[in-house]
mmCIF file with all atom_site columns, C-alpha atoms in Angstrom:
data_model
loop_
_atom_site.group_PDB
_atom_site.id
_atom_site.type_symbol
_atom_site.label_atom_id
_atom_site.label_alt_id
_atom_site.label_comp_id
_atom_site.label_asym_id
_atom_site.label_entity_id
_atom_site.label_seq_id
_atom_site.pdbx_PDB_ins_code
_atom_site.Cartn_x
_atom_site.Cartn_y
_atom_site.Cartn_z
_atom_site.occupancy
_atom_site.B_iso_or_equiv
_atom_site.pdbx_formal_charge
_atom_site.auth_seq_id
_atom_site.auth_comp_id
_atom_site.auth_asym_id
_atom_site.auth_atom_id
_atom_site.pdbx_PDB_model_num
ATOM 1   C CA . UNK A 1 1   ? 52.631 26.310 30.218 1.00 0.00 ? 9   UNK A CA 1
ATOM 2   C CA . UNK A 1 2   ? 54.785 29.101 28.327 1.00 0.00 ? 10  UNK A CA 1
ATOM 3   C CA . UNK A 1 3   ? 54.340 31.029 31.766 1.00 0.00 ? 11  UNK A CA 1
ATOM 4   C CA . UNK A 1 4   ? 55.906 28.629 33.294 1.00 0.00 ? 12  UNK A CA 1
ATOM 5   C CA . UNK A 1 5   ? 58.378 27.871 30.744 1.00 0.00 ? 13  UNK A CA 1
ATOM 6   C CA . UNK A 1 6   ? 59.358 31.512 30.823 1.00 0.00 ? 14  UNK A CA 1
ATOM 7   C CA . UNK A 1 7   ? 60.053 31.379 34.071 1.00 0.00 ? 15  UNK A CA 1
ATOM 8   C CA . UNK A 1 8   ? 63.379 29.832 34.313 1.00 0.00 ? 16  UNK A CA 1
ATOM 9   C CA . UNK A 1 9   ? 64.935 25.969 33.009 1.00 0.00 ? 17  UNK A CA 1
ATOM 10  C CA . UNK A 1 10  ? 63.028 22.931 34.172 1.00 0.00 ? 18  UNK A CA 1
ATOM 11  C CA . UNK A 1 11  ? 62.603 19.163 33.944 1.00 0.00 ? 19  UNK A CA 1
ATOM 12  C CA . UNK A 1 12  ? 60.355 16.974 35.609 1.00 0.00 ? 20  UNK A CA 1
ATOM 13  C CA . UNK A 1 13  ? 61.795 13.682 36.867 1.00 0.00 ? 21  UNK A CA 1
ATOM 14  C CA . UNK A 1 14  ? 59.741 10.702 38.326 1.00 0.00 ? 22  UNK A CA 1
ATOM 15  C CA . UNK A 1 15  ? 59.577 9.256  41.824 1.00 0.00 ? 23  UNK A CA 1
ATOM 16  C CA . UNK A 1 16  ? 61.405 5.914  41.979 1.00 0.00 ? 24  UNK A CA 1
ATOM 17  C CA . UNK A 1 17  ? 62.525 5.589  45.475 1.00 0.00 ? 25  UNK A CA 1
ATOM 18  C CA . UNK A 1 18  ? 64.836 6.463  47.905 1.00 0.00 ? 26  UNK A CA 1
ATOM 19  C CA . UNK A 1 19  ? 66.455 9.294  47.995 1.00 0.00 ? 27  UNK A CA 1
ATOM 20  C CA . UNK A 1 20  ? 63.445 10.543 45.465 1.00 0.00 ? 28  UNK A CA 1
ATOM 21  C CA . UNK A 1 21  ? 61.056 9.551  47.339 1.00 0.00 ? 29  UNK A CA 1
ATOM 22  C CA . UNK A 1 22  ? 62.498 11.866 50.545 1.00 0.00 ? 30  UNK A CA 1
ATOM 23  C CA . UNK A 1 23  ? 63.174 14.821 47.985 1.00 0.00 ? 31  UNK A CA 1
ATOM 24  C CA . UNK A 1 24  ? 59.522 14.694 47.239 1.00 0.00 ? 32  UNK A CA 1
ATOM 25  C CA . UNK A 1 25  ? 58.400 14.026 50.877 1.00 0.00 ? 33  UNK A CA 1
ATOM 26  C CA . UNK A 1 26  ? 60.810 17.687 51.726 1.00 0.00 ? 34  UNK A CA 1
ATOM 27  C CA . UNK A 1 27  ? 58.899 18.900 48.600 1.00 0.00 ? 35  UNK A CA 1
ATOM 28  C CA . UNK A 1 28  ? 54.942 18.048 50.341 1.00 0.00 ? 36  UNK A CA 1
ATOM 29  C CA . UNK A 1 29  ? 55.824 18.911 54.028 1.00 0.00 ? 37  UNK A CA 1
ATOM 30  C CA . UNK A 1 30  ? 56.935 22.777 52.370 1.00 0.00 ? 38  UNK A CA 1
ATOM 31  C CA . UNK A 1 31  ? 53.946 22.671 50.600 1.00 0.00 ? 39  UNK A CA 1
ATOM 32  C CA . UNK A 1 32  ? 51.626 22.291 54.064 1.00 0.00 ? 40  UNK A CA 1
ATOM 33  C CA . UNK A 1 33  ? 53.999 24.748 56.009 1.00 0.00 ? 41  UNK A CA 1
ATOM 34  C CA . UNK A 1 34  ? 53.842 27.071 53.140 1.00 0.00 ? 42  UNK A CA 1
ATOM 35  C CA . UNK A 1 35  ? 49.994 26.703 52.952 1.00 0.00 ? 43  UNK A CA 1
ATOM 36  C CA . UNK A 1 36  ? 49.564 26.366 57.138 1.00 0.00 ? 44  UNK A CA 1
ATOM 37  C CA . UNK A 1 37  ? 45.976 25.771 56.550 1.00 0.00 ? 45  UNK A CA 1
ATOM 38  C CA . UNK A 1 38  ? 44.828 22.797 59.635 1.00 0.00 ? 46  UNK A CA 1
ATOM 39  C CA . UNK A 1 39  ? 41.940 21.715 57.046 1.00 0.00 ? 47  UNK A CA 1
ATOM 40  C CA . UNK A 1 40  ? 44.771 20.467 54.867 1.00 0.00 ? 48  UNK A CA 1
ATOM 41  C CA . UNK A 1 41  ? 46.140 17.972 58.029 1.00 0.00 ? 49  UNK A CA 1
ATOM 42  C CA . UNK A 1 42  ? 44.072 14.830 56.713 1.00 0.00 ? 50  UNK A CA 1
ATOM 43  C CA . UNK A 1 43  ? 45.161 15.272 53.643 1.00 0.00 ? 51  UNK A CA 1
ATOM 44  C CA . UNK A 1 44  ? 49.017 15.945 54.390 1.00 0.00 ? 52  UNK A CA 1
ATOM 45  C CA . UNK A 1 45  ? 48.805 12.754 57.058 1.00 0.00 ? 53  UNK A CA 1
ATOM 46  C CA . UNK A 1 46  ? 47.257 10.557 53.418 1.00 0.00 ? 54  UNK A CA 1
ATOM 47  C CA . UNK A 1 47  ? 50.039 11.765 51.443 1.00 0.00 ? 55  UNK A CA 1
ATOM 48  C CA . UNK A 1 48  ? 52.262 10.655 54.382 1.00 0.00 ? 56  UNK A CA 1
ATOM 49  C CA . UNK A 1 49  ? 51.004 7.339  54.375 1.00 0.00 ? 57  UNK A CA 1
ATOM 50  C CA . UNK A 1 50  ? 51.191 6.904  50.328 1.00 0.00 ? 58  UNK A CA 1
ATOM 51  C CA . UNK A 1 51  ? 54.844 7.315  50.599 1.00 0.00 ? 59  UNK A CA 1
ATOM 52  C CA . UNK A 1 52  ? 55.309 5.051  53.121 1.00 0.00 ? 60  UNK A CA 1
ATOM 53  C CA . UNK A 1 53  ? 53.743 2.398  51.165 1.00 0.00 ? 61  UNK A CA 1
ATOM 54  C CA . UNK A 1 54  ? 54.135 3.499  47.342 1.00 0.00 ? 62  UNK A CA 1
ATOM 55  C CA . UNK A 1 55  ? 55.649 0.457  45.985 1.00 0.00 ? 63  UNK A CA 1
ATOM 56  C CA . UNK A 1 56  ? 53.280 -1.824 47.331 1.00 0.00 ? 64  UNK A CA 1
ATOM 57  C CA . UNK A 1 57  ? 50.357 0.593  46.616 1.00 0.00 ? 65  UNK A CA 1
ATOM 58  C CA . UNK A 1 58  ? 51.730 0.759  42.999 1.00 0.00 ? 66  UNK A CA 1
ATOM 59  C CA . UNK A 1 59  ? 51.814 4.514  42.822 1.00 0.00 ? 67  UNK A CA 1
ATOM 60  C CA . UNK A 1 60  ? 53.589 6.440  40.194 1.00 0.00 ? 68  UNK A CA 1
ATOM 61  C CA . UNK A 1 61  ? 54.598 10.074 41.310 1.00 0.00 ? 69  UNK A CA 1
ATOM 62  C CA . UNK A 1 62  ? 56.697 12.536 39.462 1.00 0.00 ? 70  UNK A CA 1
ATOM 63  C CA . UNK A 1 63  ? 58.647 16.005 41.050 1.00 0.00 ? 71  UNK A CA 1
ATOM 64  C CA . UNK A 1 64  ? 58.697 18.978 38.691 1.00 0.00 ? 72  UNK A CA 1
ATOM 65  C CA . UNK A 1 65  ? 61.206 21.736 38.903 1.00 0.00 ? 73  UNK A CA 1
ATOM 66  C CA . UNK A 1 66  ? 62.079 25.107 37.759 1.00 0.00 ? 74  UNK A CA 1
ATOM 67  C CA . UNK A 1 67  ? 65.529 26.851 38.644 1.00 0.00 ? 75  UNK A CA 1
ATOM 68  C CA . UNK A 1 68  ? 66.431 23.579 40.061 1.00 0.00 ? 76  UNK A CA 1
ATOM 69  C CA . UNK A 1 69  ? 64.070 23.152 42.611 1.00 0.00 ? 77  UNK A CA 1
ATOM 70  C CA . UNK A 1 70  ? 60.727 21.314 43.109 1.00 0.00 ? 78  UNK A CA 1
ATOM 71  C CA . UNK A 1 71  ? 58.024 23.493 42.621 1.00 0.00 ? 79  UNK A CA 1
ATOM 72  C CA . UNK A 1 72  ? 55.100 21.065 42.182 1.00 0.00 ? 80  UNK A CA 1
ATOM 73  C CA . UNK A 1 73  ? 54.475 16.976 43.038 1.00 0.00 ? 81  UNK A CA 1
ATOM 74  C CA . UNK A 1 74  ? 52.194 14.857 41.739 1.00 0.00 ? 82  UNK A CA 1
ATOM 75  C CA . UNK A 1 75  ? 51.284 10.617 42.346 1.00 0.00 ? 83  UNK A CA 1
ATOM 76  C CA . UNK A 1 76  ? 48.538 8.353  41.242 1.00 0.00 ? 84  UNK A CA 1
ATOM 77  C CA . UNK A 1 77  ? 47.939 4.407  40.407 1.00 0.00 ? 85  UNK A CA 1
ATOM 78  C CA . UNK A 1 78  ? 46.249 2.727  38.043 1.00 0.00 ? 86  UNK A CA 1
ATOM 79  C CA . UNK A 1 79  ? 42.700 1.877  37.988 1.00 0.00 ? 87  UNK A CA 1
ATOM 80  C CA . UNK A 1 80  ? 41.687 -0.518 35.557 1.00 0.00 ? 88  UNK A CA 1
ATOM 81  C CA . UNK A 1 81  ? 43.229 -1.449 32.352 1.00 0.00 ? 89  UNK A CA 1
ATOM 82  C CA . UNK A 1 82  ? 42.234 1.894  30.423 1.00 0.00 ? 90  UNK A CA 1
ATOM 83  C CA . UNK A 1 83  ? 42.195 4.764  33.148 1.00 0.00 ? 91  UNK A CA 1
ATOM 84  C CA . UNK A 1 84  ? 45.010 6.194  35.964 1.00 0.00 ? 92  UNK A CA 1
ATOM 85  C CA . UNK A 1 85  ? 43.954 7.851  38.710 1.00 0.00 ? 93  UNK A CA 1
ATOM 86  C CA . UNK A 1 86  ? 45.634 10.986 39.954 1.00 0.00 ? 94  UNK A CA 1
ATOM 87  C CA . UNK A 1 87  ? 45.009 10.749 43.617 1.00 0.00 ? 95  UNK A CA 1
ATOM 88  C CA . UNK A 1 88  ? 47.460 14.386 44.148 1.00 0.00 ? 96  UNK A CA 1
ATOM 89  C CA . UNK A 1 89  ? 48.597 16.813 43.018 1.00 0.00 ? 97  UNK A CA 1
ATOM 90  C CA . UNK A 1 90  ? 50.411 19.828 44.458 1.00 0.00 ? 98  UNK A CA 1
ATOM 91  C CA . UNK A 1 91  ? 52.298 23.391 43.745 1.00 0.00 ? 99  UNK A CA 1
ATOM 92  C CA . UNK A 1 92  ? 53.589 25.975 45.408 1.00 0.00 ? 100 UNK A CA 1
ATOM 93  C CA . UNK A 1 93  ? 51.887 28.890 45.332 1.00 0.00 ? 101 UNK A CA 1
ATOM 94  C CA . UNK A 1 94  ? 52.843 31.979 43.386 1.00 0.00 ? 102 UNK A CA 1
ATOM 95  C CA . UNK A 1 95  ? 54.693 29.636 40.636 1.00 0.00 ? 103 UNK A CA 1
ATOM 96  C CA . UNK A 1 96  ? 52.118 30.090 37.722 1.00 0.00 ? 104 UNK A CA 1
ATOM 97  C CA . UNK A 1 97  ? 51.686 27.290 35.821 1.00 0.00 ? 105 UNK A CA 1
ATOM 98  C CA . UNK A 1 98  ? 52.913 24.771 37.550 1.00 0.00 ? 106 UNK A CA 1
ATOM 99  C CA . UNK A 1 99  ? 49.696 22.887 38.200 1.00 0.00 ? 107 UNK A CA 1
ATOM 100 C CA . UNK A 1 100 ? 48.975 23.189 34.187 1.00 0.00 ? 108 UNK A CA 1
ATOM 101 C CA . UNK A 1 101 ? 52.642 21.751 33.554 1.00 0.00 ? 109 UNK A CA 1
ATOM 102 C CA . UNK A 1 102 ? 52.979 19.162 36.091 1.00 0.00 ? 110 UNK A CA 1
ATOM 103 C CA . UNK A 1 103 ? 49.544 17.877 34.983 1.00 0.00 ? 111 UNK A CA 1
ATOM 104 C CA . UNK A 1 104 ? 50.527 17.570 31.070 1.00 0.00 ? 112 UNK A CA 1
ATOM 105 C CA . UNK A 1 105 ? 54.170 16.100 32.421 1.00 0.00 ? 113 UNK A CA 1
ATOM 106 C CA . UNK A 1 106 ? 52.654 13.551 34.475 1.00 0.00 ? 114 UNK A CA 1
ATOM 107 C CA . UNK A 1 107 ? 50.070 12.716 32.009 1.00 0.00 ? 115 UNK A CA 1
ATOM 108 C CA . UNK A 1 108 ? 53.139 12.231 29.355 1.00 0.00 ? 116 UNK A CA 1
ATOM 109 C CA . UNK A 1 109 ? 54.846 10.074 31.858 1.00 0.00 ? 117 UNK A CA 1
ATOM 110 C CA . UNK A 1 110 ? 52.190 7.667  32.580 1.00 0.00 ? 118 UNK A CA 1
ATOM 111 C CA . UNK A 1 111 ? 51.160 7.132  28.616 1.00 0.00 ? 119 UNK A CA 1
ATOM 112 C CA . UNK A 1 112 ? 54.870 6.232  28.061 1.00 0.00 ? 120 UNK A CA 1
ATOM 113 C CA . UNK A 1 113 ? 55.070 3.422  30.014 1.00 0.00 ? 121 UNK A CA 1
ATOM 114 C CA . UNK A 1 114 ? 51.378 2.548  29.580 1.00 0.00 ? 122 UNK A CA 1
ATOM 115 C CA . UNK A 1 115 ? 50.082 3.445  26.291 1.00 0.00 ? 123 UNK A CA 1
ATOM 116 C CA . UNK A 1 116 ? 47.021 1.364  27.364 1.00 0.00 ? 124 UNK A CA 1
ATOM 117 C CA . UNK A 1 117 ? 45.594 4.378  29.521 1.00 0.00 ? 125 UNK A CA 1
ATOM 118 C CA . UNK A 1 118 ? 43.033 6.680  27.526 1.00 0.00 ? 126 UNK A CA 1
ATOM 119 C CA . UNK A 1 119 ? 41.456 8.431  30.314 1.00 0.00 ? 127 UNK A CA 1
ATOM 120 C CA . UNK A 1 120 ? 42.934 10.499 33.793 1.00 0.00 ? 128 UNK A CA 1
ATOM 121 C CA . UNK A 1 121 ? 40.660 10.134 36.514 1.00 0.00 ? 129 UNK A CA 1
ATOM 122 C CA . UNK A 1 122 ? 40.718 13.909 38.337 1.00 0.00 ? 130 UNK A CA 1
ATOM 123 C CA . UNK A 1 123 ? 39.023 12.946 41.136 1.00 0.00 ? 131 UNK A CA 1
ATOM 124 C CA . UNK A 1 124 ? 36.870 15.240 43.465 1.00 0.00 ? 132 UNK A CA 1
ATOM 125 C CA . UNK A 1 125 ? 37.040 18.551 43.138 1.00 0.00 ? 133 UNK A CA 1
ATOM 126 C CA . UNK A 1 126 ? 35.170 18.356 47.006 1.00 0.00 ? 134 UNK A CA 1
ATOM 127 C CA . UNK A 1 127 ? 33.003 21.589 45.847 1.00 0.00 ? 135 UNK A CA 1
ATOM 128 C CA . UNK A 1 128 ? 36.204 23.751 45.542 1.00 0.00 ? 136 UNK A CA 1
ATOM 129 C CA . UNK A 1 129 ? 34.850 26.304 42.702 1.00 0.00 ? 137 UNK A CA 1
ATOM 130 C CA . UNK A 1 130 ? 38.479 27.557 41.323 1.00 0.00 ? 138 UNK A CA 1
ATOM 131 C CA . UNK A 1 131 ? 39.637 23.676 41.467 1.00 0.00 ? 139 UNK A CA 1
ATOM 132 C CA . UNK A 1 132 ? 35.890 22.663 39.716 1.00 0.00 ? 140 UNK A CA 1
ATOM 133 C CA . UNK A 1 133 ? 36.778 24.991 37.114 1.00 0.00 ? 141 UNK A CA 1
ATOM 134 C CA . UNK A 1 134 ? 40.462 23.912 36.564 1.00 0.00 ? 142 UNK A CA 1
ATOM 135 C CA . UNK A 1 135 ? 39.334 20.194 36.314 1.00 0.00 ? 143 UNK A CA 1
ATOM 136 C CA . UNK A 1 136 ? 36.310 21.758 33.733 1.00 0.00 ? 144 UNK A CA 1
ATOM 137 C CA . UNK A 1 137 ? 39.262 23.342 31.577 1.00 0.00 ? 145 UNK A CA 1
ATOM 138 C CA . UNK A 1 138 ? 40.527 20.174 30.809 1.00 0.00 ? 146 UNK A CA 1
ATOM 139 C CA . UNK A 1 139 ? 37.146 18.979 29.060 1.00 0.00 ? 147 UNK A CA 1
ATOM 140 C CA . UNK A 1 140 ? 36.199 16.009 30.650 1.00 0.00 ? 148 UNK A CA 1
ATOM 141 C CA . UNK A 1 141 ? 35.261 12.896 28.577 1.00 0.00 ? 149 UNK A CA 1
ATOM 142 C CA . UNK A 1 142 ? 32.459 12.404 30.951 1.00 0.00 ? 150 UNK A CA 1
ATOM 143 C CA . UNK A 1 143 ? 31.992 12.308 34.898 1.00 0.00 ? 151 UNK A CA 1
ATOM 144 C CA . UNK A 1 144 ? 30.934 9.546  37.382 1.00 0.00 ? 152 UNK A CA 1
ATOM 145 C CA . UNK A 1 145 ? 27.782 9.998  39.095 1.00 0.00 ? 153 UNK A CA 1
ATOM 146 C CA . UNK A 1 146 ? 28.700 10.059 43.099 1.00 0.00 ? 154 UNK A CA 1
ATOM 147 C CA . UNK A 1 147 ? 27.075 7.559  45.355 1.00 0.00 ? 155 UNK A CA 1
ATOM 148 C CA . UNK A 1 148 ? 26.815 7.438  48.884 1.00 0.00 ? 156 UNK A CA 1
ATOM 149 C CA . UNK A 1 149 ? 27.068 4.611  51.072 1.00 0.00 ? 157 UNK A CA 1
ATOM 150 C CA . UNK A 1 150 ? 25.584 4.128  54.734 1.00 0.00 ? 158 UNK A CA 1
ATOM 151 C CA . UNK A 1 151 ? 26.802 1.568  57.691 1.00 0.00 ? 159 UNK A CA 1
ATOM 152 C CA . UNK A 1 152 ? 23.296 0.530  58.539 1.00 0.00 ? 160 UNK A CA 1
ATOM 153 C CA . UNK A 1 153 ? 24.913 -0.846 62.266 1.00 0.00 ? 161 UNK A CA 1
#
């Protein structure tokens, strides 16, 4: 986070709609051109389809930026009365600290208009070691056992 801080003014402003919402949809699709990595096209097409329906979905999404320009995204929803889910989460590359910031931001955003929540849900780290270890940093309260579940057709 000083990294980051010491790399220029920033703010971090939530996603209401609108005109937000296509600043942050800009922000994703130069994400996935800067990245240019085809594995990332199912993910890129969900994102795609969150925005299109984030009010009635009930997500809550916030832009952060340094120098004036979005450097990292991030949206989730609530799950249950005590937990919020953060379903993504993305940064340019090469801005250090961003991930680290827009995590704490987004966390402080959230609490503030629901001081109800006591736990972040992180979601899958889908065997990633550096993104295992990031989630690990953050000390986890405890983690979900997995389950598996097959169409017997």
């Amino acid at each position: 986070i000083k990294h980051f801080e010491r790399n220029g003014e920033w703010r971090f402003e939530r996603i209401c709609s609108g005109e937000c919402i296509e600043e942050a949809k800009a922000f994703v699709d130069k994400f996935y051109q800067e990245k240019n990595d085809p594995d990332l096209a199912n993910e890129a097409k969900a994102i795609e389809e969150m925005f299109g329906h984030y009010e009635e979905l009930g997500f809550i999404g916030g832009l952060l930026y340094q120098s004036g320009q979005p450097v990292a995204f991030t949206a989730g929803t609530r799950l249950g009365d005590e937990v919020f889910d953060t379903h993504f989460e993305k940064a340019l590359p090469g801005v250090e600290g961003a991930y680290t910031m827009v995590n704490r931001e987004f966390a402080r955003l959230v609490t503030a208009e629901y001081p109800e929540i006591r736990y972040f849900n992180r979601e899958e780290d889908m065997g990633i070691p550096g993104l295992r270890t990031a989630k690990e940093s953050y000390y986890p309260a405890f983690k979900l056992r997995k389950f598996y579940g097959v169409c017997k057709c």
